[in-house]
PDB file of C-alpha atoms in Angstrom:
ATOM      1  CA  UNK A   2      42.025  -2.653  36.433  1.00  0.00           C
ATOM      2  CA  UNK A   3      39.681   0.238  37.293  1.00  0.00           C
ATOM      3  CA  UNK A   4      41.550   2.493  34.866  1.00  0.00           C
ATOM      4  CA  UNK A   5      41.142  -0.135  32.133  1.00  0.00           C
ATOM      5  CA  UNK A   6      37.395  -0.306  32.800  1.00  0.00           C
ATOM      6  CA  UNK A   7      37.023   3.465  32.768  1.00  0.00           C
ATOM      7  CA  UNK A   8      38.865   3.815  29.450  1.00  0.00           C
ATOM      8  CA  UNK A   9      36.682   1.112  27.936  1.00  0.00           C
ATOM      9  CA  UNK A  10      33.601   2.848  29.332  1.00  0.00           C
ATOM     10  CA  UNK A  11      34.708   6.138  27.756  1.00  0.00           C
ATOM     11  CA  UNK A  12      35.211   4.434  24.384  1.00  0.00           C
ATOM     12  CA  UNK A  13      31.858   2.661  24.696  1.00  0.00           C
ATOM     13  CA  UNK A  14      30.048   5.878  25.637  1.00  0.00           C
ATOM     14  CA  UNK A  15      31.651   7.818  22.785  1.00  0.00           C
ATOM     15  CA  UNK A  16      30.797   5.023  20.358  1.00  0.00           C
ATOM     16  CA  UNK A  17      27.174   4.958  21.468  1.00  0.00           C
ATOM     17  CA  UNK A  18      26.921   8.746  21.197  1.00  0.00           C
ATOM     18  CA  UNK A  19      28.370   8.701  17.673  1.00  0.00           C
ATOM     19  CA  UNK A  20      26.031   5.898  16.592  1.00  0.00           C
ATOM     20  CA  UNK A  21      23.023   7.815  17.950  1.00  0.00           C
ATOM     21  CA  UNK A  22      24.143  10.859  15.941  1.00  0.00           C
ATOM     22  CA  UNK A  23      24.604   8.722  12.826  1.00  0.00           C
ATOM     23  CA  UNK A  24      21.171   7.177  13.390  1.00  0.00           C
ATOM     24  CA  UNK A  25      19.631  10.647  13.424  1.00  0.00           C
ATOM     25  CA  UNK A  26      21.280  11.406  10.065  1.00  0.00           C
ATOM     26  CA  UNK A  27      18.915   8.884   8.458  1.00  0.00           C
ATOM     27  CA  UNK A  28      16.080  11.420   8.729  1.00  0.00           C
ATOM     28  CA  UNK A  29      17.922  13.733   6.341  1.00  0.00           C
ATOM     29  CA  UNK A  30      18.529  11.002   3.801  1.00  0.00           C
ATOM     30  CA  UNK A  31      22.197  10.693   4.759  1.00  0.00           C
ATOM     31  CA  UNK A  32      23.700   7.203   5.015  1.00  0.00           C
ATOM     32  CA  UNK A  33      23.457   7.099   8.809  1.00  0.00           C
ATOM     33  CA  UNK A  34      23.335   3.314   9.069  1.00  0.00           C
ATOM     34  CA  UNK A  35      26.518   3.013   7.006  1.00  0.00           C
ATOM     35  CA  UNK A  36      28.243   5.578   9.204  1.00  0.00           C
ATOM     36  CA  UNK A  37      27.060   3.522  12.175  1.00  0.00           C
ATOM     37  CA  UNK A  38      28.699   0.448  10.645  1.00  0.00           C
ATOM     38  CA  UNK A  39      32.014   2.303  10.287  1.00  0.00           C
ATOM     39  CA  UNK A  40      31.791   3.391  13.936  1.00  0.00           C
ATOM     40  CA  UNK A  41      31.059  -0.172  15.083  1.00  0.00           C
ATOM     41  CA  UNK A  42      33.976  -1.583  13.073  1.00  0.00           C
ATOM     42  CA  UNK A  43      36.317   1.096  14.450  1.00  0.00           C
ATOM     43  CA  UNK A  44      35.114   0.420  17.996  1.00  0.00           C
ATOM     44  CA  UNK A  45      35.511  -3.347  17.594  1.00  0.00           C
ATOM     45  CA  UNK A  46      39.063  -2.834  16.359  1.00  0.00           C
ATOM     46  CA  UNK A  47      39.890  -0.676  19.424  1.00  0.00           C
ATOM     47  CA  UNK A  48      38.317  -2.904  22.084  1.00  0.00           C
ATOM     48  CA  UNK A  49      38.875  -6.654  22.165  1.00  0.00           C
ATOM     49  CA  UNK A  50      35.666  -8.684  22.053  1.00  0.00           C
ATOM     50  CA  UNK A  51      36.474 -10.353  25.381  1.00  0.00           C
ATOM     51  CA  UNK A  52      37.268  -7.026  27.126  1.00  0.00           C
ATOM     52  CA  UNK A  53      34.652  -5.175  29.199  1.00  0.00           C
ATOM     53  CA  UNK A  54      32.156  -3.469  26.843  1.00  0.00           C
ATOM     54  CA  UNK A  55      33.672  -5.337  23.900  1.00  0.00           C
ATOM     55  CA  UNK A  56      31.645  -6.449  20.894  1.00  0.00           C
ATOM     56  CA  UNK A  57      32.301  -9.294  18.531  1.00  0.00           C
ATOM     57  CA  UNK A  58      32.075 -10.011  14.842  1.00  0.00           C
ATOM     58  CA  UNK A  59      28.437 -11.069  15.219  1.00  0.00           C
ATOM     59  CA  UNK A  60      27.473  -7.505  16.165  1.00  0.00           C
ATOM     60  CA  UNK A  61      29.349  -6.129  13.150  1.00  0.00           C
ATOM     61  CA  UNK A  62      27.501  -8.582  10.913  1.00  0.00           C
ATOM     62  CA  UNK A  63      24.155  -7.650  12.503  1.00  0.00           C
ATOM     63  CA  UNK A  64      24.797  -3.938  11.958  1.00  0.00           C
ATOM     64  CA  UNK A  65      25.777  -4.664   8.336  1.00  0.00           C
ATOM     65  CA  UNK A  66      22.618  -6.738   7.784  1.00  0.00           C
ATOM     66  CA  UNK A  67      20.389  -4.033   9.275  1.00  0.00           C
ATOM     67  CA  UNK A  68      22.145  -1.327   7.216  1.00  0.00           C
ATOM     68  CA  UNK A  69      21.501  -3.292   4.018  1.00  0.00           C
ATOM     69  CA  UNK A  70      17.944  -4.141   5.064  1.00  0.00           C
ATOM     70  CA  UNK A  71      17.229  -0.469   5.872  1.00  0.00           C
ATOM     71  CA  UNK A  72      18.487   0.688   2.472  1.00  0.00           C
ATOM     72  CA  UNK A  73      16.501  -1.967   0.645  1.00  0.00           C
ATOM     73  CA  UNK A  74      13.326  -1.127   2.577  1.00  0.00           C
ATOM     74  CA  UNK A  75      13.774   2.596   1.968  1.00  0.00           C
ATOM     75  CA  UNK A  76      14.288   2.142  -1.774  1.00  0.00           C
ATOM     76  CA  UNK A  77      11.568  -0.458  -2.252  1.00  0.00           C
ATOM     77  CA  UNK A  78       8.995   1.524  -0.268  1.00  0.00           C
ATOM     78  CA  UNK A  79       9.599   4.657  -2.320  1.00  0.00           C
ATOM     79  CA  UNK A  80       9.722   2.848  -5.646  1.00  0.00           C
ATOM     80  CA  UNK A  81       6.671   0.680  -4.977  1.00  0.00           C
ATOM     81  CA  UNK A  82       4.545   3.595  -3.822  1.00  0.00           C
ATOM     82  CA  UNK A  83       5.430   5.625  -6.922  1.00  0.00           C
ATOM     83  CA  UNK A  84       4.948   2.721  -9.333  1.00  0.00           C
ATOM     84  CA  UNK A  85       1.721   1.585  -7.659  1.00  0.00           C
ATOM     85  CA  UNK A  86       0.265   5.045  -8.184  1.00  0.00           C
ATOM     86  CA  UNK A  87       1.153   4.771 -11.889  1.00  0.00           C
ATOM     87  CA  UNK A  88       4.401   6.719 -11.840  1.00  0.00           C
ATOM     88  CA  UNK A  89       6.977   6.583 -14.595  1.00  0.00           C
ATOM     89  CA  UNK A  90      10.712   6.043 -14.285  1.00  0.00           C
ATOM     90  CA  UNK A  91      11.246   9.735 -14.947  1.00  0.00           C
ATOM     91  CA  UNK A  92       8.846  10.614 -12.134  1.00  0.00           C
ATOM     92  CA  UNK A  93      10.630   8.206  -9.828  1.00  0.00           C
ATOM     93  CA  UNK A  94      14.064   9.731 -10.576  1.00  0.00           C
ATOM     94  CA  UNK A  95      12.780  13.280 -10.144  1.00  0.00           C
ATOM     95  CA  UNK A  96      11.239  12.104  -6.888  1.00  0.00           C
ATOM     96  CA  UNK A  97      14.644  10.869  -5.676  1.00  0.00           C
ATOM     97  CA  UNK A  98      16.316  14.135  -6.720  1.00  0.00           C
ATOM     98  CA  UNK A  99      13.570  16.187  -5.077  1.00  0.00           C
ATOM     99  CA  UNK A 100      13.839  14.240  -1.835  1.00  0.00           C
ATOM    100  CA  UNK A 101      17.599  14.913  -1.624  1.00  0.00           C
ATOM    101  CA  UNK A 102      17.135  18.643  -2.273  1.00  0.00           C
ATOM    102  CA  UNK A 103      14.203  18.735   0.144  1.00  0.00           C
ATOM    103  CA  UNK A 104      16.115  17.034   2.944  1.00  0.00           C
ATOM    104  CA  UNK A 105      18.938  19.587   2.733  1.00  0.00           C
ATOM    105  CA  UNK A 106      16.433  22.446   2.697  1.00  0.00           C
ATOM    106  CA  UNK A 107      14.685  20.917   5.708  1.00  0.00           C
ATOM    107  CA  UNK A 108      17.893  20.707   7.694  1.00  0.00           C
ATOM    108  CA  UNK A 109      18.408  24.460   7.355  1.00  0.00           C
ATOM    109  CA  UNK A 110      14.763  25.427   7.816  1.00  0.00           C
ATOM    110  CA  UNK A 111      14.485  23.360  11.003  1.00  0.00           C
ATOM    111  CA  UNK A 112      17.540  25.012  12.600  1.00  0.00           C
ATOM    112  CA  UNK A 113      15.528  27.301  14.962  1.00  0.00           C
ATOM    113  CA  UNK A 114      14.511  24.184  16.916  1.00  0.00           C
ATOM    114  CA  UNK A 115      17.862  22.540  17.693  1.00  0.00           C
ATOM    115  CA  UNK A 116      18.477  18.947  16.552  1.00  0.00           C
ATOM    116  CA  UNK A 117      14.883  17.655  16.623  1.00  0.00           C
ATOM    117  CA  UNK A 118      13.591  20.524  14.467  1.00  0.00           C
ATOM    118  CA  UNK A 119      16.202  19.898  11.800  1.00  0.00           C
ATOM    119  CA  UNK A 120      15.572  16.142  11.793  1.00  0.00           C
ATOM    120  CA  UNK A 121      11.786  16.423  11.543  1.00  0.00           C
ATOM    121  CA  UNK A 122      12.041  19.192   8.944  1.00  0.00           C
ATOM    122  CA  UNK A 123      14.556  17.142   6.933  1.00  0.00           C
ATOM    123  CA  UNK A 124      12.222  14.149   6.969  1.00  0.00           C
ATOM    124  CA  UNK A 125       9.137  16.165   5.997  1.00  0.00           C
ATOM    125  CA  UNK A 126      10.932  18.297   3.416  1.00  0.00           C
ATOM    126  CA  UNK A 127      12.485  15.164   1.951  1.00  0.00           C
ATOM    127  CA  UNK A 128       8.964  13.831   1.478  1.00  0.00           C
ATOM    128  CA  UNK A 129       7.803  17.167   0.068  1.00  0.00           C
ATOM    129  CA  UNK A 130      10.749  17.167  -2.337  1.00  0.00           C
ATOM    130  CA  UNK A 131       9.800  13.655  -3.439  1.00  0.00           C
ATOM    131  CA  UNK A 132       6.222  14.832  -3.991  1.00  0.00           C
ATOM    132  CA  UNK A 133       7.253  17.855  -6.069  1.00  0.00           C
ATOM    133  CA  UNK A 134       9.889  15.908  -7.980  1.00  0.00           C
ATOM    134  CA  UNK A 135       7.439  13.156  -8.887  1.00  0.00           C
ATOM    135  CA  UNK A 136       4.820  15.744  -9.829  1.00  0.00           C
ATOM    136  CA  UNK A 137       7.259  17.536 -12.134  1.00  0.00           C
ATOM    137  CA  UNK A 138       8.516  14.288 -13.675  1.00  0.00           C
ATOM    138  CA  UNK A 139       4.988  13.095 -14.403  1.00  0.00           C
ATOM    139  CA  UNK A 140       3.966  16.456 -15.883  1.00  0.00           C
ATOM    140  CA  UNK A 141       7.009  16.266 -18.188  1.00  0.00           C
ATOM    141  CA  UNK A 142       5.778  12.791 -19.172  1.00  0.00           C
ATOM    142  CA  UNK A 143       2.493  14.404 -20.221  1.00  0.00           C
ATOM    143  CA  UNK A 144       0.236  13.258 -17.398  1.00  0.00           C
ATOM    144  CA  UNK A 145      -2.570  15.460 -16.149  1.00  0.00           C
ATOM    145  CA  UNK A 146      -2.050  17.635 -13.106  1.00  0.00           C
ATOM    146  CA  UNK A 147      -4.499  15.550 -11.078  1.00  0.00           C
ATOM    147  CA  UNK A 148      -2.724  12.290 -11.925  1.00  0.00           C
ATOM    148  CA  UNK A 149       0.707  13.830 -11.294  1.00  0.00           C
ATOM    149  CA  UNK A 150      -0.440  15.035  -7.836  1.00  0.00           C
ATOM    150  CA  UNK A 151      -1.723  11.563  -7.015  1.00  0.00           C
ATOM    151  CA  UNK A 152       1.652  10.073  -7.913  1.00  0.00           C
ATOM    152  CA  UNK A 153       3.458  12.861  -6.051  1.00  0.00           C
ATOM    153  CA  UNK A 154       1.468  12.251  -2.866  1.00  0.00           C
ATOM    154  CA  UNK A 155       2.209   8.556  -3.141  1.00  0.00           C
ATOM    155  CA  UNK A 156       5.916   9.402  -3.493  1.00  0.00           C
ATOM    156  CA  UNK A 157       5.694  11.555  -0.355  1.00  0.00           C
ATOM    157  CA  UNK A 158       4.158   8.717   1.648  1.00  0.00           C
ATOM    158  CA  UNK A 159       6.666   6.194   0.292  1.00  0.00           C
ATOM    159  CA  UNK A 160       9.637   8.438   1.055  1.00  0.00           C
ATOM    160  CA  UNK A 161       8.549   9.158   4.626  1.00  0.00           C
ATOM    161  CA  UNK A 162       7.691   5.505   5.316  1.00  0.00           C
ATOM    162  CA  UNK A 163      10.970   4.375   3.760  1.00  0.00           C
ATOM    163  CA  UNK A 164      12.922   6.763   5.979  1.00  0.00           C
ATOM    164  CA  UNK A 165      11.043   5.562   9.048  1.00  0.00           C
ATOM    165  CA  UNK A 166      11.838   1.933   8.155  1.00  0.00           C
ATOM    166  CA  UNK A 167      15.509   2.834   7.669  1.00  0.00           C
ATOM    167  CA  UNK A 168      15.596   4.620  11.031  1.00  0.00           C
ATOM    168  CA  UNK A 169      13.986   1.598  12.708  1.00  0.00           C
ATOM    169  CA  UNK A 170      16.600  -0.732  11.199  1.00  0.00           C
ATOM    170  CA  UNK A 171      19.322   1.563  12.513  1.00  0.00           C
ATOM    171  CA  UNK A 172      17.685   1.654  15.936  1.00  0.00           C
ATOM    172  CA  UNK A 173      17.589  -2.144  16.082  1.00  0.00           C
ATOM    173  CA  UNK A 174      21.284  -2.244  15.105  1.00  0.00           C
ATOM    174  CA  UNK A 175      22.069   0.286  17.843  1.00  0.00           C
ATOM    175  CA  UNK A 176      20.163  -1.779  20.413  1.00  0.00           C
ATOM    176  CA  UNK A 177      22.098  -4.901  19.362  1.00  0.00           C
ATOM    177  CA  UNK A 178      25.359  -3.014  19.841  1.00  0.00           C
ATOM    178  CA  UNK A 179      24.410  -1.712  23.302  1.00  0.00           C
ATOM    179  CA  UNK A 180      23.199  -5.123  24.454  1.00  0.00           C
ATOM    180  CA  UNK A 181      26.457  -6.720  23.260  1.00  0.00           C
ATOM    181  CA  UNK A 182      28.457  -4.111  25.193  1.00  0.00           C
ATOM    182  CA  UNK A 183      26.523  -4.791  28.377  1.00  0.00           C
ATOM    183  CA  UNK A 184      26.675  -8.574  28.210  1.00  0.00           C
TER     184      UNK A 184
END
């Protein structure tokens, strides 16, 4: 029985570690919450729900709900902030493209400070990419530089807030998973 418990504990620990890593991917704009869902489904298929550290279907559903909610919040926050500042569809799409490019640049620029540096840089550079992308898109639309900067700054704020909301949704999903394992 002790061997059974230790194997389950190893699986649970590895699963938690992988979900924490996937949660941190959200800062770079990667689909961390969706990776977390895959990990939870794989873990639930390995460990019976009535076994020690097992999780049930309810946890899988909760992780799915929080993954969807995080994506919706991230998108809506970015889109609303750009539109509220008077941004165009072109500016919004360039903002999305800029945030993706910025997050990858941030990952590499933040490398000198292991893990945390890359995550913070990815988050900030993602926002900066959104700002520059929105600025460029609005300039192409013919808006003045001042107005394009205003929209770009709004895109920056929306992107960073959206990422924070997505990370928080992933954190809540992770907490639900850990609590289910312990109960």
